[in-house]
């Protein structure tokens, strides 16, 4: 999330009750988590394992629970006991949860020729382009951006909160949600089936590229980027912060894990599971998804085991 | 789709800007895609690979992008550059997208004793029989037909558009939706769980047979026919134009591919995948689904590989 | 289900047209199915195979289609031809289907600080605690109980009817739904994603323990008990009457069968299938889910078959 205007790191330090060290005249422009941080951003870290990655990331200001680290030139650190709580405080300040209590929010902008059918909920500051169709019972939550000639079929949810938790097993509640301050961008001419769910980015954007088509009950996790002209069949699920490049085809019930990349024009056959990145322009199958030819031969080999057994045991 | 009344092939030629050849007094009654075409229908084809199938199909009138084919006796062809665009033009003429902007359309017919709960959307010309229950947040789109004593639980969508695209990779948008002009028929005493999606037929009918029961989050593709007294557990997905005969049981998360047949009383165990037709009266398991006994033995054989290895390598 | 007040077994006999034998002064407090029966309950049985289990269960009053059984001391039996129909009659009497026709029922109790967003349906006698958020298009059906600081995201359905049928293939309708008279309890600080479905107990409770978090499109069957601090990723499906103990993690698209137990802190990796109980504190993978280390080695062994083949066939 970018702030409405740049703020002084010292002002942020005050907001979250932290001590500023390093560049004490730094202005920051937004806050992002480590997967999505860019120059001018605040980022936060509370585990020594990730100190170095955060300090050396593109982020200029690091909220950290240790003041004895080496501060890179020009950067600032904000030292506090609970960086995660500091993150939540910043999100609450800039994006407080104040949902619209009307079905179509007054601040929503709906383009010419776009049809919003009855029963659809359109949140605050949602922008929908021209000649799109939003079917009944669709939910589009705050700040999401929908392009031109988009179709969103009945019951689909755009902009649900990320499934992204801070986990600590020494407190009564193990899971504490990292509040989402990101949003969803649906580009032009995307068509989304019925009963899909597309989570917003935690701090950044979940994006569906132009011309991509999704069948029913497809789930897309937070901060995932889908390219242009992709085709996903029904009941596909994609976890968070993954990149699907242009022209990828995922057949029914495929599952894709988080923070990986599927290359351009790859095809993944039905019910396959993708635990790690796949090169483009190939067809994959099975769990873990491998080139379909190899995997199909494996199925044949398994059928030969009894023959081998007979030969060996004789 | 059948037209409201028969129309002259010559009138259609004029509507779509095509040249009529062959039987120039032909009257046609409707339009269907090749999987569903019957006598009196218009059908369309734009790829030489399918010319012959279309010309020899039950359809009497063929929209085609080639005038040099042999026209079967009594049939007519309508020659134009873009048969797919011609199809869309015909659908737009006879079934323009004019959704009801009320939660329950005035033209909907709702039978005696049927309860439509708040938050349900009932589209134009929907017919619901007697003593049925439509739960909150259900969406039933235009022209769908629901029988007597049917239960449709919350959040389910009936009559979403088919996931069926014309694909051409030499244009900016690879996928162009084949507009659906079909509908859904839910026969008497069917019970559908929460969060299901049932796509309408592209040009024909998606049908759920009497007495069939579906658990939650079941997806049924366009033009699929489900027999009577079937039982599908949660998260089953069935692709388009498939036939599931009477009494079939699909356990949880089963996936079924398109344009195949599962025979009467077949049982497919949980999480199996069905890529091709299955005979009735047997129990299947795994991917690709095979008779459960065979597949279970395979799992045992795999566990014996280390023993074989030891024997062979010694 | 407990009755509003204890009733005489003789009164029940009259209601369902049964003959009372055994303890004719017995008072009963509720009705439950055999998985959930406790002292003071009525239970029913119509198949000789289960007579003994029912008679010896905790239930004090057994509706049965055979008068020639040995009645345990202090218990009563209610003899009738159709125990299943008798069950339905009792449910219809104590829990008739009379849904609220308003989006938020007058009898619903909504705690201080709780936000119910537009488009949500809240049924009769629903109780929601403090500081919870119910997103748009959510459906919470009659009698469900939601705790404090609970989040239920858009499109989720709480309290759909159990997918639980009496099956007889010698009648036109094979499946006759066992009407649900149970409900759902969502404990404090549970967070549920978008597009989930949680069925009510048939006669008892489906429970989600405090602090548990569910991603989108998770399905939980009737009478299932989920412990505290569990985490289920997207598209997980859990069948009925299963017990998931505290701290269990199920990754995406996992399927879990009915009436089994997954022990504390077990982890089941993505797309696995769980057909039988699993011990706690281990990580599982595959179908049928086995310890992940064993299953991963199996994948390696399968890849060695060609090498074995070569050695054996040479």
Coordinates of N, CA and C in Angstrom, one line a residue, chain A residues 115-119 133 135-137 151 153-155 188-189 191-195 210-217 229-235 246-249 251 253 265 270-271 285 299 302-303 305-306 308-309 312-313, chain B residues 97 99-103 119-121 137-139 141 157 160-161 163 165 171-175 177 195-197 199 217-219 235-237 253-255 271-273 287-288 290 294-295 298 301-302 304-305 307-308 311-312:
Chain A
X115 N -23.3 -3.2 -16.3 CA -24.5 -3.7 -15.6 C -24.1 -4.3 -14.3
X116 N -24.7 -3.8 -13.2 CA -24.5 -4.4 -11.9 C -25.9 -5.0 -11.5
X117 N -25.9 -6.3 -11.5 CA -27.2 -6.9 -11.3 C -27.6 -6.9 -9.8
X118 N -28.9 -7.1 -9.5 CA -29.4 -7.0 -8.1 C -28.7 -8.0 -7.2
X119 N -28.5 -7.7 -6.0 CA -27.9 -8.6 -5.0 C -26.4 -8.5 -5.0
X133 N -20.1 -6.7 -16.8 CA -21.4 -7.3 -16.2 C -21.0 -7.9 -14.9
X135 N -22.7 -10.0 -12.0 CA -23.9 -10.8 -11.8 C -24.4 -10.8 -10.4
X136 N -25.6 -11.3 -10.1 CA -26.1 -11.3 -8.8 C -25.2 -12.0 -7.7
X137 N -25.3 -11.5 -6.5 CA -24.7 -12.1 -5.3 C -23.1 -12.0 -5.4
X151 N -16.5 -9.8 -17.2 CA -17.7 -10.5 -16.7 C -17.4 -11.2 -15.4
X153 N -19.3 -13.6 -12.8 CA -20.5 -14.4 -12.7 C -21.0 -14.5 -11.2
X154 N -22.2 -15.0 -11.0 CA -22.9 -15.0 -9.7 C -22.1 -15.6 -8.6
X155 N -22.1 -15.0 -7.4 CA -21.6 -15.5 -6.2 C -20.1 -15.4 -6.0
X188 N -8.8 -5.7 -18.3 CA -9.9 -5.7 -19.3 C -10.2 -7.1 -19.9
X189 N -11.4 -7.3 -20.2 CA -11.9 -8.5 -20.9 C -11.7 -9.8 -20.2
X191 N -12.9 -12.8 -17.9 CA -14.2 -13.4 -17.5 C -14.0 -14.3 -16.4
X192 N -14.8 -14.2 -15.3 CA -14.6 -15.0 -14.1 C -15.9 -15.7 -13.9
X193 N -15.8 -17.0 -13.6 CA -17.0 -17.8 -13.5 C -17.8 -17.6 -12.2
X194 N -18.7 -18.5 -11.9 CA -19.5 -18.4 -10.7 C -18.8 -19.0 -9.5
X195 N -19.0 -18.4 -8.3 CA -18.5 -19.0 -7.1 C -17.0 -19.0 -6.9
X210 N -5.3 -9.2 -18.6 CA -6.3 -9.0 -19.6 C -6.6 -10.3 -20.4
X211 N -7.8 -10.5 -20.7 CA -8.2 -11.6 -21.5 C -8.2 -13.0 -20.9
X212 N -7.9 -13.1 -19.6 CA -7.8 -14.4 -18.9 C -9.3 -14.8 -18.6
X213 N -9.5 -16.1 -18.7 CA -10.8 -16.6 -18.4 C -10.8 -17.7 -17.3
X214 N -11.6 -17.6 -16.3 CA -11.7 -18.5 -15.2 C -13.1 -19.2 -15.2
X215 N -13.1 -20.5 -15.0 CA -14.3 -21.3 -14.9 C -14.8 -21.1 -13.4
X216 N -15.8 -21.8 -13.0 CA -16.4 -21.7 -11.7 C -15.5 -22.2 -10.6
X217 N -15.7 -21.7 -9.4 CA -15.1 -22.1 -8.2 C -13.6 -22.2 -8.2
X229 N -4.5 -13.8 -21.1 CA -4.9 -15.0 -21.9 C -4.6 -16.3 -21.2
X230 N -4.8 -16.4 -19.9 CA -4.7 -17.7 -19.2 C -6.1 -18.3 -19.2
X231 N -6.2 -19.6 -19.0 CA -7.5 -20.3 -19.0 C -7.4 -21.3 -17.8
X232 N -8.2 -21.1 -16.8 CA -8.2 -22.0 -15.7 C -9.6 -22.7 -15.6
X233 N -9.6 -24.0 -15.6 CA -10.9 -24.7 -15.5 C -11.4 -24.8 -14.1
X234 N -12.5 -25.4 -13.9 CA -13.2 -25.3 -12.6 C -12.4 -25.9 -11.4
X235 N -12.6 -25.3 -10.3 CA -12.1 -25.8 -9.0 C -10.6 -25.8 -8.9
X246 N 1.8 -15.4 -18.9 CA 0.7 -15.4 -20.0 C 0.5 -16.7 -20.6
X247 N -0.8 -16.9 -21.0 CA -1.1 -18.1 -21.8 C -1.1 -19.4 -21.1
X248 N -1.0 -19.4 -19.8 CA -1.0 -20.7 -19.0 C -2.4 -21.3 -19.0
X249 N -2.5 -22.6 -19.2 CA -3.7 -23.3 -19.1 C -3.7 -24.3 -17.9
X251 N -6.0 -27.1 -16.1 CA -7.3 -27.9 -16.2 C -7.9 -28.1 -14.8
X253 N -9.4 -28.7 -11.2 CA -9.0 -29.1 -9.8 C -7.5 -29.1 -9.7
X265 N 2.6 -20.1 -21.3 CA 2.0 -21.2 -22.2 C 2.2 -22.6 -21.6
X270 N -5.5 -31.9 -15.6 CA -6.5 -31.9 -14.5 C -5.9 -32.7 -13.3
X271 N -6.3 -32.1 -12.1 CA -6.0 -32.7 -10.8 C -4.5 -32.7 -10.4
X285 N 1.8 -33.0 -15.6 CA 0.8 -33.9 -15.1 C 1.2 -34.5 -13.7
X299 N 3.1 -44.3 -15.0 CA 1.9 -45.1 -14.7 C 2.0 -46.5 -15.4
X302 N 4.4 -48.7 -13.4 CA 3.8 -49.3 -12.2 C 3.0 -50.5 -12.5
X303 N 2.4 -50.5 -13.7 CA 1.6 -51.7 -14.1 C 2.5 -52.9 -14.4
X305 N 5.0 -53.8 -12.5 CA 5.7 -54.4 -11.3 C 5.4 -55.9 -11.1
X306 N 4.1 -56.3 -11.2 CA 3.8 -57.7 -11.0 C 4.7 -58.6 -12.0
X308 N 7.6 -57.9 -13.1 CA 9.0 -57.9 -12.6 C 9.1 -58.9 -11.4
X309 N 8.1 -58.8 -10.5 CA 8.0 -59.6 -9.3 C 8.1 -61.1 -9.7
X312 N 11.5 -62.0 -10.9 CA 12.5 -62.0 -9.8 C 12.3 -63.1 -8.8
X313 N 11.1 -63.4 -8.5 CA 10.8 -64.4 -7.5 C 10.8 -65.8 -8.0
Chain B
X97 N -29.1 -10.3 -24.1 CA -28.8 -10.3 -22.7 C -29.6 -9.1 -22.1
X99 N -31.1 -8.8 -18.5 CA -31.4 -9.4 -17.2 C -32.4 -8.6 -16.5
X100 N -33.1 -9.3 -15.7 CA -34.1 -8.7 -14.7 C -33.3 -7.9 -13.7
X101 N -33.7 -6.7 -13.4 CA -33.1 -5.9 -12.4 C -33.8 -5.9 -11.1
X102 N -34.7 -6.9 -10.9 CA -35.4 -7.2 -9.6 C -34.8 -8.5 -9.1
X103 N -34.9 -8.7 -7.8 CA -34.4 -9.9 -7.2 C -35.3 -11.1 -7.7
X119 N -33.0 -12.8 -0.4 CA -31.6 -12.7 -0.9 C -31.4 -13.6 -2.1
X120 N -32.5 -14.4 -2.5 CA -32.4 -15.2 -3.7 C -32.7 -14.4 -4.9
X121 N -32.0 -14.6 -6.0 CA -32.3 -13.9 -7.3 C -32.9 -14.9 -8.2
X137 N -29.5 -16.3 -1.0 CA -28.3 -16.0 -1.8 C -28.2 -17.0 -3.0
X138 N -29.3 -17.7 -3.2 CA -29.2 -18.6 -4.4 C -29.5 -17.7 -5.6
X139 N -28.8 -18.0 -6.8 CA -29.1 -17.3 -8.0 C -29.6 -18.3 -9.0
X141 N -30.7 -18.2 -12.9 CA -30.7 -17.2 -14.0 C -31.7 -17.5 -15.0
X157 N -25.6 -21.4 -7.5 CA -25.9 -20.7 -8.8 C -26.4 -21.7 -9.8
X160 N -25.4 -20.4 -14.7 CA -24.3 -19.6 -15.0 C -23.9 -19.9 -16.5
X161 N -23.2 -19.0 -17.2 CA -22.9 -19.2 -18.6 C -21.8 -20.3 -18.7
X163 N -18.6 -22.4 -19.8 CA -17.2 -22.1 -19.9 C -16.8 -22.7 -21.2
X165 N -15.2 -21.6 -25.0 CA -14.6 -20.5 -25.8 C -14.1 -20.8 -27.1
X171 N -5.0 -13.3 -32.2 CA -5.7 -12.1 -31.9 C -5.3 -11.7 -30.5
X172 N -5.5 -10.4 -30.1 CA -5.1 -10.0 -28.8 C -5.8 -10.8 -27.7
X173 N -7.1 -11.0 -27.9 CA -7.8 -11.8 -26.9 C -7.9 -13.2 -27.5
X174 N -7.3 -14.2 -26.8 CA -7.3 -15.5 -27.4 C -8.7 -16.2 -27.2
X175 N -9.4 -15.8 -26.2 CA -10.6 -16.5 -25.9 C -11.8 -15.6 -26.1
X177 N -15.9 -15.9 -25.8 CA -17.0 -16.8 -25.2 C -18.0 -17.1 -26.3
X195 N -23.5 -23.6 -2.2 CA -22.3 -23.2 -2.9 C -22.0 -24.1 -4.1
X196 N -23.1 -24.6 -4.8 CA -22.9 -25.4 -6.0 C -23.0 -24.4 -7.2
X197 N -22.5 -24.8 -8.4 CA -22.6 -24.1 -9.6 C -23.0 -25.0 -10.7
X199 N -23.8 -24.9 -14.7 CA -23.8 -24.0 -15.9 C -24.9 -24.4 -16.8
X217 N -20.8 -27.4 -2.9 CA -19.7 -27.1 -3.7 C -19.5 -28.1 -4.9
X218 N -20.6 -28.6 -5.4 CA -20.5 -29.4 -6.6 C -20.6 -28.6 -7.8
X219 N -19.7 -28.8 -8.8 CA -19.8 -28.0 -10.1 C -20.2 -29.0 -11.2
X235 N -17.7 -31.1 -3.4 CA -16.5 -30.7 -4.2 C -16.3 -31.6 -5.4
X236 N -17.3 -32.3 -5.8 CA -17.2 -33.0 -7.1 C -17.2 -32.0 -8.2
X237 N -16.5 -32.2 -9.3 CA -16.5 -31.3 -10.4 C -16.7 -32.1 -11.7
X253 N -14.7 -34.8 -4.0 CA -13.6 -34.3 -4.8 C -13.3 -35.0 -6.1
X254 N -14.2 -35.9 -6.5 CA -14.0 -36.6 -7.8 C -14.1 -35.5 -8.9
X255 N -13.2 -35.7 -9.9 CA -13.3 -34.9 -11.1 C -13.6 -35.7 -12.3
X271 N -11.8 -38.5 -4.6 CA -10.6 -37.9 -5.2 C -10.2 -38.5 -6.5
X272 N -10.9 -39.5 -7.0 CA -10.6 -40.1 -8.3 C -10.8 -39.1 -9.4
X273 N -10.1 -39.4 -10.5 CA -10.2 -38.5 -11.7 C -10.7 -39.4 -12.9
X287 N -6.5 -42.1 -10.3 CA -6.3 -41.4 -11.6 C -5.4 -42.1 -12.5
X288 N -5.7 -42.4 -13.7 CA -7.1 -42.4 -14.2 C -7.9 -43.5 -13.5
X290 N -9.7 -46.5 -12.4 CA -9.8 -47.9 -12.9 C -10.6 -48.7 -11.8
X294 N -8.3 -53.4 -8.8 CA -7.0 -53.3 -9.6 C -6.1 -52.2 -9.0
X295 N -6.7 -51.0 -8.8 CA -6.0 -49.9 -8.4 C -5.4 -50.1 -6.9
X298 N -2.4 -52.1 -7.1 CA -1.3 -51.3 -7.5 C -0.6 -50.6 -6.4
X301 N 1.5 -53.2 -4.8 CA 2.7 -53.5 -5.6 C 3.8 -52.4 -5.4
X302 N 3.3 -51.2 -5.4 CA 4.3 -50.1 -5.3 C 5.1 -50.2 -4.0
X304 N 6.0 -52.9 -2.7 CA 7.0 -54.0 -2.8 C 8.2 -53.7 -3.6
X305 N 8.3 -52.5 -4.2 CA 9.5 -52.2 -5.0 C 10.8 -52.3 -4.2
X307 N 11.6 -54.3 -1.9 CA 11.9 -55.7 -1.8 C 12.5 -56.3 -3.1
X308 N 11.8 -55.9 -4.2 CA 12.3 -56.3 -5.5 C 13.7 -55.8 -5.7
X311 N 16.3 -57.7 -3.8 CA 16.5 -59.1 -4.5 C 17.4 -58.9 -5.8
X312 N 17.0 -57.9 -6.5 CA 17.7 -57.7 -7.8 C 19.1 -57.3 -7.7

